Tab-separated table of C-alpha atoms in Angstrom:
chain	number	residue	atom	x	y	z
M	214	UNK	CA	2.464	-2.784	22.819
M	215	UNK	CA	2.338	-3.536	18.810
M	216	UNK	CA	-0.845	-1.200	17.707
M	217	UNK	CA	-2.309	-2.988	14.843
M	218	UNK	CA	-3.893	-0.567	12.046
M	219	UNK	CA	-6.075	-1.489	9.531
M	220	UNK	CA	-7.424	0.022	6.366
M	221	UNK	CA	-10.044	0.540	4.752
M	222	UNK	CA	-12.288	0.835	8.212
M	223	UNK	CA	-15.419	0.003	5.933
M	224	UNK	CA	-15.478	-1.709	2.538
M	225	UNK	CA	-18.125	-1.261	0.875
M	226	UNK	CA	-18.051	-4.148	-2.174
M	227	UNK	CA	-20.132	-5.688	-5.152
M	228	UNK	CA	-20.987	-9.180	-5.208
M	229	UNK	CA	-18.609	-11.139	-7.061
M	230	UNK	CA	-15.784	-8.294	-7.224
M	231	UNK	CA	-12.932	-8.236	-4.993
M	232	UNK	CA	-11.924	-6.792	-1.797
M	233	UNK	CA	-8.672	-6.615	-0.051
M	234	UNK	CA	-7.612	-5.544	3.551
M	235	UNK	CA	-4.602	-3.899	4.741
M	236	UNK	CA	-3.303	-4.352	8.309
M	237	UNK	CA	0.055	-2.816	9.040
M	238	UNK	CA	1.885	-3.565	12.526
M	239	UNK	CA	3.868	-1.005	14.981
M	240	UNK	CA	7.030	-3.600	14.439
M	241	UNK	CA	7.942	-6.710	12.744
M	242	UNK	CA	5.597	-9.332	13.595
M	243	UNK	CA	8.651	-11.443	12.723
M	244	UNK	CA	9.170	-14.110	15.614
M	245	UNK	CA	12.933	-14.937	16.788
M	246	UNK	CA	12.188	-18.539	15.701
M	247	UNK	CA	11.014	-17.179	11.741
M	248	UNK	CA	7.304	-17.618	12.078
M	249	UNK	CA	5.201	-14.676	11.974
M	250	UNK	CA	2.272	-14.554	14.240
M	251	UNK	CA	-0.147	-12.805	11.927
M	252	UNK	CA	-3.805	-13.930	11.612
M	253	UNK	CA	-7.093	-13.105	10.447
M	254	UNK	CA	-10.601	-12.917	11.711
M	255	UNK	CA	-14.226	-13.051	9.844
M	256	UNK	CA	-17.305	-12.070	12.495
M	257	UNK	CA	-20.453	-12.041	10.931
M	258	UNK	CA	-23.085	-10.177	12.460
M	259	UNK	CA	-24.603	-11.730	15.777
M	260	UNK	CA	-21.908	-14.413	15.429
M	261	UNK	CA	-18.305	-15.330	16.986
M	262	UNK	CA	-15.485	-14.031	15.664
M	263	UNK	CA	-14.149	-17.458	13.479
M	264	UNK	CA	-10.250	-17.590	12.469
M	265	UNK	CA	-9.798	-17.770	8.607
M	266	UNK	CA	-5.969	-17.310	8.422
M	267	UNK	CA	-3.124	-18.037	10.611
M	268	UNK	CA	0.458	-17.304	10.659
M	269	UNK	CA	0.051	-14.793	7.526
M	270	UNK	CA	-1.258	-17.116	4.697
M	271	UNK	CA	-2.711	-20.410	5.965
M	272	UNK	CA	-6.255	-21.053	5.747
M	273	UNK	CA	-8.035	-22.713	8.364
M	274	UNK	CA	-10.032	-25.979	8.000
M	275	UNK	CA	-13.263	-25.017	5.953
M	276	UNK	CA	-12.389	-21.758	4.764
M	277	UNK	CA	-12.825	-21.077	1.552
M	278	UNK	CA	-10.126	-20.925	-1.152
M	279	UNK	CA	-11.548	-17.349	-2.252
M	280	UNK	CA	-9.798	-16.268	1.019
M	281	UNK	CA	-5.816	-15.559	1.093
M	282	UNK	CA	-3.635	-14.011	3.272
M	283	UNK	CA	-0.125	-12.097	2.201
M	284	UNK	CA	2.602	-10.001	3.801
M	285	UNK	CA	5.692	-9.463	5.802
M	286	UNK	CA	7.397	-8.030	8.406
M	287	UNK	CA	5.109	-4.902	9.411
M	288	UNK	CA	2.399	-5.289	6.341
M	289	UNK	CA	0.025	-7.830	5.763
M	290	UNK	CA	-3.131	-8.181	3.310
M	291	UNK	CA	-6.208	-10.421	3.508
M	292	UNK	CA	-7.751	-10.671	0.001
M	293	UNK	CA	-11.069	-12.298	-1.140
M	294	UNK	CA	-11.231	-12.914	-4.387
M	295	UNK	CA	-14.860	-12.752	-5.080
M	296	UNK	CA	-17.075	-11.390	-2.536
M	297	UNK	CA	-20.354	-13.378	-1.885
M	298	UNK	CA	-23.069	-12.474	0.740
M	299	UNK	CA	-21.927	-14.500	3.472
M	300	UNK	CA	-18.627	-13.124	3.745
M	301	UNK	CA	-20.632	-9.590	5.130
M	302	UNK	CA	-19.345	-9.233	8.663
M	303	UNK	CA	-16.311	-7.188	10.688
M	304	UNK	CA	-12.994	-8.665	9.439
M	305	UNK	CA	-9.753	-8.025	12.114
M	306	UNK	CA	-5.951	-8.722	12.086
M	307	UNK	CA	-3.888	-9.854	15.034
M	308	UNK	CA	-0.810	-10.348	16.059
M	309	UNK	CA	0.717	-13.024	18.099
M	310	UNK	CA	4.316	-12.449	18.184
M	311	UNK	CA	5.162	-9.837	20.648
M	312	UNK	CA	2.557	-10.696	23.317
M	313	UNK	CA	1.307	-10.006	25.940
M	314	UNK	CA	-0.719	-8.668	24.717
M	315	UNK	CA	-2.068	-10.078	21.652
M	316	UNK	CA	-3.230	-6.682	19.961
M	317	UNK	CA	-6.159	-6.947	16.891
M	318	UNK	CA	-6.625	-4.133	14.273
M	319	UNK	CA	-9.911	-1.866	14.813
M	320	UNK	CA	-11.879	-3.918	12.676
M	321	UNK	CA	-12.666	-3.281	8.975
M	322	UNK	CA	-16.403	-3.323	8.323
M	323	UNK	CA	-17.379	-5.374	5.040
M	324	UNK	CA	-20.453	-4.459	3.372
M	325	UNK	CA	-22.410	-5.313	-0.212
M	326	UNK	CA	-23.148	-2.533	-2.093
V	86	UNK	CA	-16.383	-31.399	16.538
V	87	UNK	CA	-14.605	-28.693	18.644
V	88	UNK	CA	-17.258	-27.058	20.880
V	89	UNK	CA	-16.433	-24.256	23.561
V	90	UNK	CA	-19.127	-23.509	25.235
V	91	UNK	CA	-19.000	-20.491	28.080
V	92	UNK	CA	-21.260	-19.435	30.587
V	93	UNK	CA	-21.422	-17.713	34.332
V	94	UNK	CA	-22.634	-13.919	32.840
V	95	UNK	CA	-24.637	-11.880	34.068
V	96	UNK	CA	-25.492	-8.399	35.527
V	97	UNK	CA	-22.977	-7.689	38.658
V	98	UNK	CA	-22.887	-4.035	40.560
V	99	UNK	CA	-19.378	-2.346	40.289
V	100	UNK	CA	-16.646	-3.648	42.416
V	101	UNK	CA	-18.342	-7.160	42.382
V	102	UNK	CA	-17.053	-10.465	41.498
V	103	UNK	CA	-18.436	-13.130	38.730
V	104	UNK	CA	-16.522	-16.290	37.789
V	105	UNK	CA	-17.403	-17.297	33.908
V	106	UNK	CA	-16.586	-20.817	32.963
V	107	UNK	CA	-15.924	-22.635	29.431
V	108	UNK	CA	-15.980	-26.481	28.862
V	109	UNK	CA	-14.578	-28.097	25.970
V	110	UNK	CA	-15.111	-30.642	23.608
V	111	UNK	CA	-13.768	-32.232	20.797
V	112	UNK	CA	-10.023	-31.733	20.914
V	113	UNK	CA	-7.053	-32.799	23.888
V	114	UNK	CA	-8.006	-30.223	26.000
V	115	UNK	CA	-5.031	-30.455	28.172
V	116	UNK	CA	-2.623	-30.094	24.654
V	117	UNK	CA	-3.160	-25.966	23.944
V	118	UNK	CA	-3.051	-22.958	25.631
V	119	UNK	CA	-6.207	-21.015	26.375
V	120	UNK	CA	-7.604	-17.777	26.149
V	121	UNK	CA	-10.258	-15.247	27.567
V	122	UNK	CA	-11.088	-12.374	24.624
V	123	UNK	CA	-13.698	-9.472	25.162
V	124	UNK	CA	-15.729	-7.429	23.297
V	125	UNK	CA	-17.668	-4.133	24.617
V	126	UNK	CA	-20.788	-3.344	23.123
V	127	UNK	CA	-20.535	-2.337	19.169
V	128	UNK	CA	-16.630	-2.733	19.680
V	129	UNK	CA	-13.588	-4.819	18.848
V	130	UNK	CA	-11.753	-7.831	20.151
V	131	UNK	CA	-9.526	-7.379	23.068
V	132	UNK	CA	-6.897	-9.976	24.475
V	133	UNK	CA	-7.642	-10.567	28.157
V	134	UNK	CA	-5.551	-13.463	29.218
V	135	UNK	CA	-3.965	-16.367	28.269
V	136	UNK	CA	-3.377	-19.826	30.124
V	137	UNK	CA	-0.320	-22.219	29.403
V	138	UNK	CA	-1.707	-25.888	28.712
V	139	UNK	CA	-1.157	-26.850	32.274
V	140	UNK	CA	-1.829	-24.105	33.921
V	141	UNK	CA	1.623	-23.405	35.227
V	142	UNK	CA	1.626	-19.913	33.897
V	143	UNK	CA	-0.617	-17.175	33.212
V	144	UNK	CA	-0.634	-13.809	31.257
V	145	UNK	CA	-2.667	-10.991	31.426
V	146	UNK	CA	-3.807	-7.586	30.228
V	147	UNK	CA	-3.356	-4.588	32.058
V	148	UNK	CA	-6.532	-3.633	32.313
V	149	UNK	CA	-7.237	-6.245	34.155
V	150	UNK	CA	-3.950	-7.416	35.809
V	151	UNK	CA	-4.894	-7.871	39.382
V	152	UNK	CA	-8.242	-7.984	39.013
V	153	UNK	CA	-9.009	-10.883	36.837
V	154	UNK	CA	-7.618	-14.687	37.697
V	155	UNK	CA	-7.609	-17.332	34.902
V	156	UNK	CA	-7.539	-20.752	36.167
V	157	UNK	CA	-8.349	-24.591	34.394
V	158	UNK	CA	-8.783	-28.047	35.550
V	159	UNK	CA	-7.908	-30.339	32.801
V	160	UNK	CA	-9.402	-33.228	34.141
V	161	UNK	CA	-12.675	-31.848	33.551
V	162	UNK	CA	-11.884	-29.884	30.383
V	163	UNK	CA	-12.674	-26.640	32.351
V	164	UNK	CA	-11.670	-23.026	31.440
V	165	UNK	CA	-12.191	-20.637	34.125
V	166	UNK	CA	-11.999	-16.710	34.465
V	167	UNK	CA	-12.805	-15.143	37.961
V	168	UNK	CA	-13.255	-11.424	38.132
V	169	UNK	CA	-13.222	-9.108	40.733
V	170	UNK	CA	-13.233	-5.575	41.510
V	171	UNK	CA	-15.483	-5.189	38.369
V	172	UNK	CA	-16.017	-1.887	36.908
V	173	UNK	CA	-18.636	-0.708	33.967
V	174	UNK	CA	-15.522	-0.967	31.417
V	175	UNK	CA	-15.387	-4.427	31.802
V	176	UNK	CA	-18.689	-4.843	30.797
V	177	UNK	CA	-18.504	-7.068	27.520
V	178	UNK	CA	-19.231	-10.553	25.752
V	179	UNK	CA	-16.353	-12.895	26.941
V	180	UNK	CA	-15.471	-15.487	24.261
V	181	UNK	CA	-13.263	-18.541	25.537
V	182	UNK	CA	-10.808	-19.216	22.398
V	183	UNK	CA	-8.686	-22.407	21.934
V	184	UNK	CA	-4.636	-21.814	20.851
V	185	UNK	CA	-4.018	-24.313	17.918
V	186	UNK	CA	-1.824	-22.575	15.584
V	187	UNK	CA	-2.092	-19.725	17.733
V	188	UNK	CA	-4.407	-17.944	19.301
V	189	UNK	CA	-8.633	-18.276	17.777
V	190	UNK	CA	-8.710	-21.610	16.082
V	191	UNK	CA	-12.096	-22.110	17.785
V	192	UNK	CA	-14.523	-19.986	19.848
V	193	UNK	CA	-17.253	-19.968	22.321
V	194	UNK	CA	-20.475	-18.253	21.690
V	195	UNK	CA	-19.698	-15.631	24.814
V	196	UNK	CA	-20.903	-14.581	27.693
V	197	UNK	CA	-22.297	-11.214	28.509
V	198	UNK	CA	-21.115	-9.618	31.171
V	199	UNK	CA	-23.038	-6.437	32.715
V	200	UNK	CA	-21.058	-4.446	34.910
V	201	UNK	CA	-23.961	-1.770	36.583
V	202	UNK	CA	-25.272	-0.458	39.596
């Protein structure tokens, strides 16, 4: 199985500063077809998890622009360019290349200082 | 609007059985794969299975390989997960999750499932 691992495991932030998220993979996440199955998860507390980023660096519909995803191969980054309150919440990786099974990182806990 | 919307939890002594269900709006049902995701109390997101578009093939964790039987009926827009054999590790929210782009373009609000005697 690919064992996801992110970093920092809690990040604690001021408002309007920026924050970034590593999440490195066991293997390439590198698909035999080129596409790398890499995305990105926001759950706010008492909420569903909602998708922000798919394959590595595109944004779903109605996510913010402050939101971007980098990376290759076995290292990947979510950045958000200036924190605000509502982005508070558990933020995980997963991969979707070498499934089953889908794997997610452990979660990196965002938090306002 | 897409809308997944799960139910069926509940509290269910170990080695019982509990089907959950999600319906779906808002999208061409029949067009995506589907998945079942879990999360235990105060932990993390964990795959459970996964559902081609027409049901013709299904994949599953091993945790719950034998166990746990995802099934659909696209007619109705249905999304279904029976469990069996149920022990107090599976007890978690289950979250229904579309597959556009992969999987978790959209989510259910989850069900909570109580595995105890």
């Amino acid at each position: 199985d690919v064992v996801m691992t992110q970093s920092p495991l809690s990040l604690p932030v001021t408002l309007g500063q920026p924050a970034s998220i590593s999440c490195r993979s066991s293997q390439s996440l590198v698909h035999s077809n080129g596409k790398t199955y890499l995305n990105w998860f926001q759950q706010r507390p008492g909420q569903s998890p909602r998708r922000l980023i798919y394959k590595v660096s595109n944004r779903d519909s109605g996510v913010p622009d402050r939101f971007s995803g980098s990376g290759s191969g076995t290292d990947f980054t979510l950045k958000i360019s200036r924190v605000e309150a509502e982005d508070v919440g558990v933020y995980y990786c997963m991969q979707g290349t070498n499934w089953p099974p889908y794997t997610f990182g452990q979660g990196t806990k965002l938090e306002i200082k | 609007e897409v809308q997944l919307v799960e139910s069926g939890g509940g509290l269910v002594q170990p080695g019982g059985s509990l089907r959950l269900s999600c319906v779906a709006s808002g999208f061409t049902f029949s067009s995506y794969a589907m998945h079942w995701v879990r999360q235990a109390p105060g932990k993390g997101l964990v795959w459970v299975s996964r559902i081609h578009k027409d049901g013709s093939s299904t994949t599953y964790a091993d945790s719950v390989k034998g166990r746990f039987t995802t099934s659909r009926d696209n007619a109705k827009n249905m999304l279904y997960l029976q469990m069996s054999s149920l022990r107090a590790d599976d007890t978690a929210v289950y979250y229904c999750a579309g597959d556009k782009d992969g999987l978790g373009d959209s989510w259910g609000q989850g069900t909570l499932v109580t595995v105890s005697s």
